[in-house]
Amino acid sequence: MEHFIVSARKYRPQTFKDVVGQQAITNTLLNAIENNHLAQALLFTGPRGVGKTTCARILAKMINSDGTETGDEDFAFNIFELDAASNNSVDDIRSLTDQVRIPPQVGKYKVYIIDEVHMLSQAAFNAFLKTLEEPPKHCIFILATTEKHKIIPTILSRCQIFDFKRITVKDAKEYLKYIAEEQDIKAEDDALHIIAQKADGAMRDALSIFDRVVSFSGKNLTRQAVTENLNVLDYETYFESTDLILENKIPELLLQFNNTLSKGFDGHHYIAGLASHFRDLLVSKTPQTIELLEVGDETKKKYLEQSQKASQAFLLQGINLANDCDLKYKSSKNQRLLIELCLMQLASITFDGEKKNSRHFIIPPSFFEKKGIKPISVTIPNKEKSDPIPVEQKTTETKNEETPLNTTSNAVNKFQVNQPEKIELKQDLKRASGLSLKSLKVKKEHLIKQMDVVVDEENLPKEPFTEAALIQTWKDYVALLQNDGKHNLASILSIDTPKVKDTIVYLEFPNATNKVELERNQYELLMYVRKALNNFDINLSISVNEEMEKQYAYTPFEKFEKLKAKNPNIDILRKTFDLDI
């Protein structure tokens, strides 16, 4: 059986032109060689599988080439590779520095390639510093690492640094296509795209995946074969999920998610992929951003088609919900329920049913005007006159002219409210339970309405009254409260004697609690006082005076001090009999 060589080794670049995705670095190195500007210490850094060691080997071979050598000539004896992962001691570096002194027998330079240089120990780095700073003229050091931050600054400052970038999906796909043609393999464009995306910017990983998939599917490389072998969710899953979400088919969406889990896929991977799918749809809606799609041409057509069905607002909200679910996934106790809830919320974004109050169901008045339909009129019952009132007409226009809400009669009742309004308020009170918070709110609104109706009337009585009459009325109301069992409110009203200026009743309380309690019950109090004094301009002005609080004794010691101020003999009595307070 013929020995098999993996593609990563078989198709390893032999010249800078063959290196994929690193044109800036290869051009810089070529120009440095041609212009004789090559530094004696180079540092190649970047992710795995992007060509650091390959470029180091190509460079080492090129700097010894003068154009007279044969094609099969090798300068391997002038190239020394050291794996710092396994040779990271001080002795290994000392041995290297001893070899550096000997000039090359053939060629111009001796090249030392130190791979994974960040694995060197601190002592080894220090032993290497002097040689790296002042190497012999015939020696060049090329350091390669994936973790530049682990290298000490004194080493970095002595090197010319080249940062290798990740290989783009497009470049990786094109190189895979070239290799497939070399091996007479028929590969679908989407299949190569999936392999390139799975490699995550590493060409060596892409070639390893390519060999694995070819072993599975043979000479015909299809998208379905790649997704099955790599166990990745293909685009069709997300296209189908998005269609179900846009059609508000929640049961089918949950069944599809269950089917995805049954195939062995992770729910976290599914919801993160769905967020990325929404992002790709959003990108597809604008011609300028279509280039950001890293998919094949056939898949790009599907994205463009589906992006027309989804609005930008839906996609933004969908990305937000899916991303929020992604963030909460690891900390969730019930991860499946979290994703199912997210899917149901996504499917409800565009749902326009009973639970949503769509503005489209509100018919504007202009619709009837265009149709030539007159506005509907309603009538308010009145003993004197009943005229039709259009809906658009303000009720305040009829309030003072034809249908007053309040009528005043000295013979019967000066404060009687119009019967239709009174019945409507009673109905509002009956709707709520007497023990609920809603009933208290309705009752308060009812009292406010009564106050507003009374105050708005200009022909209500405003007879003058004296302060003595007000104080007597105040005491009568306090007595009524005590008979009704409202002792707390009665005691609050007894704290201060009301003072009158014009029609304003002024009160002072020692703290804000008393003020708030009285404000809650001011409507009944004002109604009683206004009726009793026959003046409906009376209002309250409540203030808080913290100095008044000192007049009230709360502790036994404060009570004793207050009694002692009235009768000093009490203190003599306490001292004589040695009494406790």
Coordinates of C-alpha atoms in Angstrom, one line a residue:
M1 CA 0.0 0.0 0.0
E2 CA 1.3 3.4 -0.9
H3 CA 2.2 5.7 2.0
F4 CA -0.4 8.4 2.4
I5 CA 0.8 12.0 3.1
V6 CA -1.7 14.4 4.6
S7 CA -2.6 17.5 2.6
A8 CA -1.1 19.8 5.2
R9 CA 2.3 18.3 4.5
K10 CA 1.9 17.4 0.9
Y11 CA 0.7 20.9 -0.1
R12 CA 2.9 22.9 2.3
P13 CA 4.1 26.1 0.5
Q14 CA 7.6 26.0 -0.9
T15 CA 7.8 29.7 -2.0
F16 CA 6.3 32.9 -0.7
K17 CA 3.8 32.9 -3.6
D18 CA 2.2 29.7 -2.3
V19 CA 1.5 31.1 1.1
V20 CA -2.2 31.8 1.6
G21 CA -3.6 35.0 3.1
Q22 CA -0.4 36.6 4.3
Q23 CA 0.5 38.8 1.2
A24 CA 1.6 41.8 3.3
I25 CA 4.2 39.8 5.3
T26 CA 5.5 37.8 2.3
N27 CA 5.9 41.0 0.2
T28 CA 7.7 42.7 3.1
L29 CA 10.2 39.7 3.5
L30 CA 10.8 39.6 -0.3
N31 CA 11.6 43.3 -0.4
A32 CA 13.9 43.0 2.6
I33 CA 15.8 40.2 1.0
E34 CA 16.2 42.0 -2.4
N35 CA 17.2 45.3 -0.7
N36 CA 19.4 43.6 1.9
H37 CA 17.4 45.1 4.8
L38 CA 16.7 41.9 6.6
A39 CA 17.0 42.1 10.4
Q40 CA 19.0 39.5 12.3
A41 CA 16.2 38.8 14.8
L42 CA 12.7 38.2 13.5
L43 CA 9.6 37.3 15.6
F44 CA 6.6 35.6 13.8
T45 CA 3.5 35.7 15.9
G46 CA -0.1 34.8 15.2
P47 CA -2.7 32.0 15.6
R48 CA -2.0 28.4 14.9
G49 CA -1.9 27.1 11.3
V50 CA -1.5 30.4 9.5
G51 CA 2.1 29.8 8.1
K52 CA 4.6 31.1 10.7
T53 CA 6.9 28.1 10.6
T54 CA 6.4 27.7 6.8
C55 CA 7.4 31.3 6.2
A56 CA 10.5 30.9 8.5
R57 CA 11.6 27.8 6.5
I58 CA 11.0 29.6 3.1
L59 CA 13.0 32.6 4.3
A60 CA 15.8 30.5 5.6
K61 CA 16.1 28.8 2.2
M62 CA 15.9 32.0 0.2
I63 CA 18.6 34.0 2.1
N64 CA 21.1 31.3 1.2
S65 CA 20.1 31.2 -2.4
D66 CA 22.2 33.1 -4.9
G67 CA 20.7 31.8 -8.1
T68 CA 23.5 29.4 -9.1
E69 CA 22.3 26.4 -7.2
T70 CA 20.4 23.5 -8.8
G71 CA 16.7 22.9 -8.2
D72 CA 17.2 20.0 -5.9
E73 CA 19.9 21.6 -3.8
D74 CA 19.0 21.8 -0.1
F75 CA 20.4 24.1 2.6
A76 CA 19.0 22.0 5.4
F77 CA 22.5 21.9 7.1
N78 CA 22.4 25.7 7.4
I79 CA 18.9 25.6 9.0
F80 CA 18.6 24.7 12.7
E81 CA 15.1 24.2 14.2
L82 CA 14.7 24.2 17.9
D83 CA 11.5 23.3 19.6
A84 CA 11.4 25.5 22.7
A85 CA 8.6 23.5 24.2
S86 CA 10.9 20.6 24.9
N87 CA 14.3 22.4 24.9
N88 CA 13.5 25.3 27.2
S89 CA 16.4 25.0 29.8
V90 CA 19.4 27.2 30.2
D91 CA 21.7 24.4 29.0
D92 CA 19.8 24.2 25.7
I93 CA 20.3 27.9 25.1
R94 CA 24.0 27.8 26.0
S95 CA 24.5 24.9 23.5
L96 CA 22.8 27.0 20.9
T97 CA 24.9 30.1 21.6
D98 CA 28.1 27.9 21.3
Q99 CA 27.0 26.8 17.8
V100 CA 26.3 30.3 16.7
R101 CA 30.0 31.2 16.7
I102 CA 30.8 28.7 14.0
P103 CA 30.3 30.2 10.5
P104 CA 28.5 28.2 7.7
Q105 CA 30.5 25.9 5.5
V106 CA 28.2 26.3 2.5
G107 CA 26.0 29.3 1.9
K108 CA 26.0 32.8 3.5
Y109 CA 23.9 32.5 6.6
K110 CA 23.1 30.1 9.4
V111 CA 19.4 30.4 10.3
Y112 CA 18.1 29.3 13.7
I113 CA 14.3 28.8 13.9
I114 CA 13.1 28.6 17.5
D115 CA 9.4 27.4 17.5
E116 CA 7.0 28.1 20.5
V117 CA 9.6 30.5 21.9
H118 CA 7.2 31.6 24.7
M119 CA 7.9 28.2 26.4
L120 CA 11.4 29.2 27.3
S121 CA 12.1 29.6 31.0
Q122 CA 12.9 32.9 32.5
A123 CA 16.6 31.9 33.0
A124 CA 16.8 30.7 29.4
F125 CA 15.4 34.0 28.1
N126 CA 18.0 35.9 30.1
A127 CA 20.8 33.7 28.8
F128 CA 19.6 34.3 25.3
L129 CA 19.5 38.1 25.5
K130 CA 23.1 39.0 24.8
T131 CA 23.4 36.7 21.8
L132 CA 20.0 37.9 20.4
E133 CA 21.1 41.6 20.7
E134 CA 24.5 41.2 19.1
P135 CA 24.5 38.0 16.9
P136 CA 27.4 37.2 14.5
K137 CA 27.1 38.6 11.0
H138 CA 26.5 35.1 9.6
C139 CA 23.6 34.3 11.9
I140 CA 19.9 35.1 11.7
F141 CA 17.3 34.1 14.4
I142 CA 13.6 33.5 13.5
L143 CA 11.4 33.1 16.6
A144 CA 7.8 31.8 16.2
T145 CA 5.1 31.9 18.8
T146 CA 1.3 31.8 19.2
E147 CA 1.4 33.8 22.5
K148 CA 3.4 36.9 22.1
H149 CA 2.2 38.3 25.5
K150 CA 4.2 35.6 27.3
I151 CA 7.5 36.8 25.9
I152 CA 9.5 39.2 28.1
P153 CA 9.7 42.8 26.8
T154 CA 13.5 42.7 26.6
I155 CA 13.3 40.0 23.9
L156 CA 10.5 41.8 22.0
S157 CA 12.5 45.0 21.8
R158 CA 15.4 43.1 20.1
C159 CA 13.2 41.6 17.4
Q160 CA 11.5 42.8 14.2
I161 CA 7.9 41.6 14.8
F162 CA 5.6 40.2 12.1
D163 CA 1.9 39.7 13.1
F164 CA 0.3 36.9 11.1
K165 CA -3.5 37.3 10.7
R166 CA -6.2 34.7 10.5
I167 CA -6.8 33.4 7.0
T168 CA -10.2 34.6 5.7
V169 CA -12.9 32.1 4.8
K170 CA -12.7 33.2 1.2
D171 CA -9.0 32.6 0.9
A172 CA -9.2 29.3 2.7
K173 CA -12.1 28.2 0.4
E174 CA -10.2 29.1 -2.7
Y175 CA -7.1 27.2 -1.6
L176 CA -9.3 24.1 -0.8
K177 CA -10.9 24.4 -4.2
Y178 CA -7.4 24.3 -5.8
I179 CA -6.4 21.2 -3.8
A180 CA -9.7 19.5 -4.7
E181 CA -8.9 20.1 -8.4
E182 CA -5.4 18.7 -7.9
Q183 CA -6.8 15.5 -6.4
D184 CA -9.7 15.2 -9.0
I185 CA -12.3 15.7 -6.3
K186 CA -15.7 17.2 -7.2
A187 CA -16.6 19.5 -4.3
E188 CA -19.6 21.7 -3.9
D189 CA -18.9 25.4 -3.2
D190 CA -21.1 25.4 0.0
A191 CA -19.2 22.3 1.3
L192 CA -15.8 24.0 1.0
H193 CA -17.3 27.1 2.7
I194 CA -18.4 25.0 5.7
I195 CA -14.9 23.5 6.0
A196 CA -13.3 26.9 5.8
Q197 CA -15.6 28.3 8.5
K198 CA -15.0 25.3 10.7
A199 CA -11.2 25.8 10.5
D200 CA -11.6 29.2 12.1
G201 CA -8.8 30.9 10.2
A202 CA -6.3 28.1 10.4
M203 CA -5.2 26.7 7.0
R204 CA -3.7 23.6 8.6
D205 CA -7.0 22.8 10.3
A206 CA -8.9 23.3 7.1
L207 CA -6.6 20.8 5.3
S208 CA -7.0 18.3 8.1
I209 CA -10.8 18.6 7.9
F210 CA -10.7 18.3 4.2
D211 CA -8.8 15.0 4.4
R212 CA -11.2 13.7 6.9
V213 CA -14.3 14.6 4.9
V214 CA -12.8 13.2 1.7
S215 CA -12.2 9.9 3.5
F216 CA -15.9 9.8 4.5
S217 CA -17.5 10.8 1.2
G218 CA -14.9 9.9 -1.5
K219 CA -14.5 11.8 -4.7
N220 CA -17.8 13.6 -4.4
L221 CA -17.8 16.3 -1.6
T222 CA -21.3 17.5 -0.9
R223 CA -22.7 19.9 1.7
Q224 CA -24.8 17.2 3.3
A225 CA -21.8 14.9 3.6
V226 CA -19.7 17.7 5.3
T227 CA -22.5 18.6 7.8
E228 CA -23.0 15.0 8.7
N229 CA -19.3 14.3 9.2
L230 CA -18.5 17.4 11.0
N231 CA -21.7 17.4 13.1
V232 CA -22.5 21.0 12.4
L233 CA -25.9 22.7 11.9
D234 CA -26.2 23.7 8.3
Y235 CA -27.9 26.7 6.9
E236 CA -31.1 24.8 6.1
T237 CA -31.9 24.3 9.7
Y238 CA -31.8 28.0 10.4
F239 CA -33.7 28.9 7.2
E240 CA -36.4 26.5 8.3
S241 CA -36.5 27.9 11.8
T242 CA -36.8 31.5 10.6
D243 CA -39.6 30.6 8.3
L244 CA -41.5 29.0 11.2
I245 CA -40.8 32.1 13.3
L246 CA -42.1 34.5 10.7
E247 CA -45.2 32.3 10.2
N248 CA -45.9 32.2 14.0
K249 CA -45.9 28.4 14.0
I250 CA -44.8 27.8 17.6
P251 CA -45.7 24.0 17.8
E252 CA -43.8 23.2 14.6
L253 CA -40.9 25.4 15.8
L254 CA -40.6 23.5 19.1
L255 CA -40.8 20.1 17.3
Q256 CA -38.0 21.2 15.0
F257 CA -35.8 22.2 18.0
N258 CA -36.5 18.9 19.6
N259 CA -35.5 17.1 16.4
T260 CA -32.3 19.1 16.4
L261 CA -31.5 18.1 20.0
S262 CA -32.2 14.4 19.1
K263 CA -29.5 14.5 16.5
G264 CA -26.9 15.3 19.2
F265 CA -26.6 19.1 18.7
D266 CA -26.1 21.4 21.7
G267 CA -28.9 23.9 22.4
H268 CA -26.4 26.6 23.2
H269 CA -24.8 26.1 19.7
Y270 CA -28.3 26.2 18.1
I271 CA -29.4 29.5 19.7
A272 CA -26.0 31.2 19.1
G273 CA -26.2 30.1 15.4
L274 CA -29.8 31.5 15.2
A275 CA -28.5 34.9 16.4
S276 CA -25.8 34.8 13.7
H277 CA -28.4 33.8 11.1
F278 CA -30.5 36.9 12.0
R279 CA -27.3 39.0 11.7
D280 CA -26.7 37.6 8.3
L281 CA -30.2 38.3 7.2
L282 CA -29.9 41.9 8.5
V283 CA -26.6 42.2 6.5
S284 CA -28.4 40.9 3.4
K285 CA -31.0 43.7 3.5
T286 CA -28.5 46.4 2.4
P287 CA -26.5 46.0 -0.9
Q288 CA -23.5 47.7 0.6
T289 CA -23.1 45.1 3.4
I290 CA -23.7 41.9 1.4
E291 CA -20.0 41.5 1.2
L292 CA -19.9 40.7 4.9
L293 CA -21.7 37.4 4.2
E294 CA -19.1 34.6 4.3
V295 CA -21.2 32.0 2.5
G296 CA -21.3 30.5 -1.0
D297 CA -23.1 32.0 -3.9
E298 CA -26.1 29.6 -3.7
T299 CA -26.6 30.2 0.0
K300 CA -26.2 33.9 -0.5
K301 CA -29.3 33.8 -2.8
K302 CA -31.3 32.1 -0.1
Y303 CA -30.3 34.8 2.4
L304 CA -31.3 37.6 0.0
E305 CA -34.7 35.9 -0.6
Q306 CA -35.4 35.3 3.1
S307 CA -34.2 38.8 4.1
Q308 CA -37.1 40.3 2.0
K309 CA -39.6 38.5 4.2
A310 CA -38.3 39.8 7.6
S311 CA -38.4 43.4 8.6
Q312 CA -35.4 45.2 10.1
A313 CA -37.3 45.8 13.4
F314 CA -38.0 42.0 13.6
L315 CA -34.4 41.1 13.0
L316 CA -33.1 43.6 15.5
Q317 CA -35.5 42.4 18.2
G318 CA -34.7 38.7 17.2
I319 CA -31.0 39.3 17.6
N320 CA -31.5 40.9 21.0
L321 CA -33.7 38.0 22.3
A322 CA -31.4 35.3 20.9
N323 CA -28.3 37.0 22.3
D324 CA -29.9 37.5 25.7
C325 CA -30.8 33.8 25.7
D326 CA -27.2 33.0 24.8
L327 CA -25.9 35.0 27.7
K328 CA -28.2 33.3 30.2
Y329 CA -27.7 29.8 29.0
K330 CA -24.8 28.7 31.2
S331 CA -26.4 30.1 34.4
S332 CA -29.8 28.6 33.7
K333 CA -31.1 25.7 35.7
N334 CA -33.4 24.6 32.9
Q335 CA -31.6 25.3 29.7
R336 CA -34.0 23.7 27.3
L337 CA -36.9 25.6 28.8
L338 CA -34.9 28.8 28.4
I339 CA -34.4 28.2 24.7
E340 CA -38.0 27.1 24.1
L341 CA -39.2 30.3 25.8
C342 CA -36.9 32.3 23.6
L343 CA -38.3 30.6 20.5
M344 CA -41.9 31.3 21.5
Q345 CA -41.0 35.0 22.1
L346 CA -39.4 35.1 18.7
A347 CA -42.4 33.6 17.0
S348 CA -44.7 36.1 18.8
I349 CA -42.9 39.2 17.6
T350 CA -44.9 39.4 14.3
F351 CA -48.1 37.8 15.8
D352 CA -51.1 40.1 15.3
G353 CA -53.9 38.5 17.2
E354 CA -56.2 39.2 20.2
K355 CA -53.3 39.8 22.6
K356 CA -52.0 42.7 20.6
N357 CA -53.9 46.0 20.3
S358 CA -53.0 46.9 16.7
R359 CA -53.6 50.5 15.7
H360 CA -55.0 49.2 12.3
F361 CA -58.3 48.4 14.1
I362 CA -58.9 52.0 15.1
I363 CA -61.0 53.7 12.4
P364 CA -60.1 57.4 12.2
P365 CA -62.9 60.0 11.6
S366 CA -61.5 60.9 8.3
F367 CA -62.5 57.5 7.0
F368 CA -66.2 58.3 7.5
E369 CA -65.8 61.8 6.0
K370 CA -64.4 60.3 2.8
K371 CA -67.3 57.9 2.6
G372 CA -69.8 60.7 3.1
I373 CA -71.1 59.3 6.5
K374 CA -72.3 61.8 9.0
P375 CA -70.9 61.5 12.6
I376 CA -73.1 59.6 15.1
S377 CA -75.1 61.8 17.5
V378 CA -76.1 61.1 21.1
T379 CA -78.6 62.8 23.3
I380 CA -78.4 63.7 27.0
P381 CA -81.7 63.5 28.8
N382 CA -82.9 66.8 30.2
K383 CA -86.3 67.8 31.4
E384 CA -86.2 71.2 29.8
K385 CA -84.6 70.5 26.4
S386 CA -83.1 67.5 24.6
D387 CA -80.9 68.4 21.7
P388 CA -78.7 66.0 19.7
I389 CA -75.0 66.5 20.4
P390 CA -72.4 65.3 18.0
V391 CA -69.7 63.0 19.3
E392 CA -66.9 65.4 18.3
Q393 CA -68.6 68.3 20.2
K394 CA -67.0 69.0 23.6
T395 CA -69.2 68.4 26.6
T396 CA -68.0 71.7 28.2
E397 CA -69.9 73.7 25.5
T398 CA -73.3 72.2 26.7
K399 CA -72.4 72.2 30.3
N400 CA -73.2 75.8 31.0
E401 CA -75.9 76.3 28.3
E402 CA -78.5 73.6 28.0
T403 CA -77.6 70.6 30.2
P404 CA -75.9 71.8 33.4
L405 CA -74.5 69.1 35.6
N406 CA -75.6 70.8 38.8
T407 CA -78.7 72.8 39.6
T408 CA -79.2 75.0 42.6
S409 CA -82.5 75.4 44.4
N410 CA -82.8 77.3 47.7
A411 CA -86.1 75.6 48.5
V412 CA -85.0 72.0 48.0
N413 CA -81.3 71.3 48.1
K414 CA -78.5 73.7 47.3
F415 CA -75.9 71.0 46.6
Q416 CA -78.0 68.5 44.6
V417 CA -76.1 66.9 41.7
N418 CA -77.9 66.1 38.4
Q419 CA -79.4 62.6 38.4
P420 CA -77.7 61.0 35.3
E421 CA -74.3 61.9 36.6
K422 CA -75.2 60.6 40.1
I423 CA -76.4 57.3 38.8
E424 CA -73.2 56.8 36.7
L425 CA -71.0 57.4 39.8
K426 CA -73.0 54.9 41.8
Q427 CA -72.5 52.3 39.1
D428 CA -68.8 52.9 39.2
L429 CA -68.8 52.3 42.9
K430 CA -70.8 49.0 42.6
R431 CA -68.3 47.5 40.1
A432 CA -65.5 47.2 42.8
S433 CA -65.6 45.2 46.0
G434 CA -65.8 47.2 49.3
L435 CA -62.7 45.4 50.6
S436 CA -60.4 45.9 47.6
L437 CA -57.9 48.6 46.8
K438 CA -59.8 49.4 43.6
S439 CA -62.9 50.3 45.6
L440 CA -61.0 52.8 47.7
K441 CA -59.6 54.3 44.5
V442 CA -63.1 54.6 42.9
K443 CA -64.5 56.1 46.1
K444 CA -61.8 58.7 46.2
E445 CA -62.3 59.5 42.5
H446 CA -66.0 59.9 43.2
L447 CA -65.4 62.3 46.0
I448 CA -63.0 64.3 43.8
K449 CA -65.7 64.5 41.1
Q450 CA -68.2 65.7 43.6
M451 CA -65.8 68.4 44.8
D452 CA -65.0 69.5 41.2
V453 CA -68.7 69.7 40.3
V454 CA -69.4 71.9 43.3
V455 CA -66.4 74.1 42.9
D456 CA -67.0 74.8 39.2
E457 CA -70.5 76.3 39.9
E458 CA -70.4 80.1 40.1
N459 CA -73.9 80.4 41.7
L460 CA -73.3 78.4 44.9
P461 CA -73.6 80.3 48.2
K462 CA -70.6 82.1 49.6
E463 CA -72.0 83.6 52.9
P464 CA -69.6 85.2 55.3
F465 CA -68.8 83.4 58.6
T466 CA -66.8 84.0 61.8
E467 CA -63.8 82.1 63.2
A468 CA -65.9 81.2 66.2
A469 CA -68.5 79.6 64.0
L470 CA -65.8 77.7 62.1
I471 CA -64.3 76.4 65.4
Q472 CA -67.7 75.2 66.6
T473 CA -68.3 73.4 63.3
W474 CA -64.9 71.9 63.6
K475 CA -65.7 70.5 67.1
D476 CA -69.0 69.1 65.9
Y477 CA -67.2 67.2 63.1
V478 CA -64.7 65.8 65.5
A479 CA -67.5 64.6 67.7
L480 CA -69.1 62.9 64.7
L481 CA -65.8 61.2 63.9
Q482 CA -65.6 59.9 67.5
N483 CA -69.1 58.5 67.3
D484 CA -68.2 56.7 64.1
G485 CA -65.1 55.1 65.7
K486 CA -62.6 57.2 63.7
H487 CA -60.6 58.1 66.8
N488 CA -57.3 58.5 64.9
L489 CA -58.6 61.2 62.6
A490 CA -60.5 62.9 65.4
S491 CA -57.3 63.2 67.5
I492 CA -55.4 64.6 64.5
L493 CA -58.0 67.3 64.0
S494 CA -57.8 68.2 67.7
I495 CA -54.0 68.8 67.6
D496 CA -54.4 72.4 66.4
T497 CA -57.1 75.0 66.5
P498 CA -58.0 76.1 63.0
K499 CA -57.3 79.8 62.0
V500 CA -59.1 81.6 59.3
K501 CA -58.0 84.2 56.8
D502 CA -60.6 85.2 54.2
T503 CA -61.9 81.7 53.2
I504 CA -58.6 79.8 53.9
V505 CA -58.5 77.6 57.0
Y506 CA -54.9 77.3 58.2
L507 CA -53.7 74.3 60.2
E508 CA -50.2 73.3 61.7
F509 CA -49.1 69.8 62.5
P510 CA -46.0 68.5 64.3
N511 CA -45.1 66.0 61.6
A512 CA -45.8 65.1 57.9
T513 CA -47.7 61.9 58.9
N514 CA -50.6 64.0 60.3
K515 CA -50.6 66.1 57.3
V516 CA -50.9 63.2 54.9
E517 CA -53.6 61.6 56.9
L518 CA -55.7 64.7 56.9
E519 CA -55.2 65.3 53.1
R520 CA -56.6 61.8 52.5
N521 CA -59.8 62.7 54.3
Q522 CA -60.1 66.4 53.4
Y523 CA -63.0 65.9 51.0
E524 CA -65.5 64.8 53.6
L525 CA -64.3 67.4 56.0
L526 CA -64.6 70.3 53.5
M527 CA -68.0 69.1 52.4
Y528 CA -69.3 69.1 56.0
V529 CA -67.8 72.5 56.8
R530 CA -69.0 74.1 53.6
K531 CA -72.5 72.9 54.1
A532 CA -72.6 73.9 57.7
L533 CA -71.3 77.5 57.1
N534 CA -73.0 77.8 53.7
N535 CA -69.8 78.9 52.0
F536 CA -68.3 76.9 49.2
D537 CA -65.1 78.9 48.8
I538 CA -63.6 77.4 52.0
N539 CA -60.3 75.5 51.5
L540 CA -57.6 74.1 53.6
S541 CA -53.9 75.1 54.0
I542 CA -51.9 72.5 55.9
S543 CA -48.3 73.0 57.0
V544 CA -45.8 71.1 59.2
N545 CA -44.1 72.8 62.2
E546 CA -41.4 70.5 63.7
E547 CA -41.1 72.8 66.7
M548 CA -44.6 71.7 67.8
E549 CA -43.4 68.1 68.2
K550 CA -41.4 69.2 71.3
Q551 CA -44.7 70.1 73.0
Y552 CA -45.7 66.5 73.2
A553 CA -44.2 64.1 75.7
Y554 CA -43.6 60.6 74.6
T555 CA -41.2 59.0 77.1
P556 CA -41.7 58.8 81.0
F557 CA -38.8 61.2 81.5
E558 CA -40.3 63.7 79.1
K559 CA -43.6 63.4 80.9
F560 CA -41.9 64.0 84.3
E561 CA -40.1 67.1 82.9
K562 CA -43.4 68.5 81.6
L563 CA -45.1 67.9 85.0
K564 CA -42.1 69.4 86.8
A565 CA -42.4 72.6 84.7
K566 CA -46.0 73.0 85.8
N567 CA -45.4 72.1 89.5
P568 CA -41.8 72.1 90.9
N569 CA -42.9 70.4 94.1
I570 CA -43.1 67.1 92.2
D571 CA -39.3 67.0 92.0
I572 CA -39.1 67.6 95.8
L573 CA -41.5 64.7 96.3
R574 CA -39.4 62.4 94.1
K575 CA -36.1 63.3 96.0
T576 CA -37.7 62.9 99.4
F577 CA -39.0 59.4 98.8
D578 CA -36.2 58.4 96.4
L579 CA -38.7 57.5 93.6
D580 CA -37.9 56.1 90.2
I581 CA -39.2 57.7 87.0

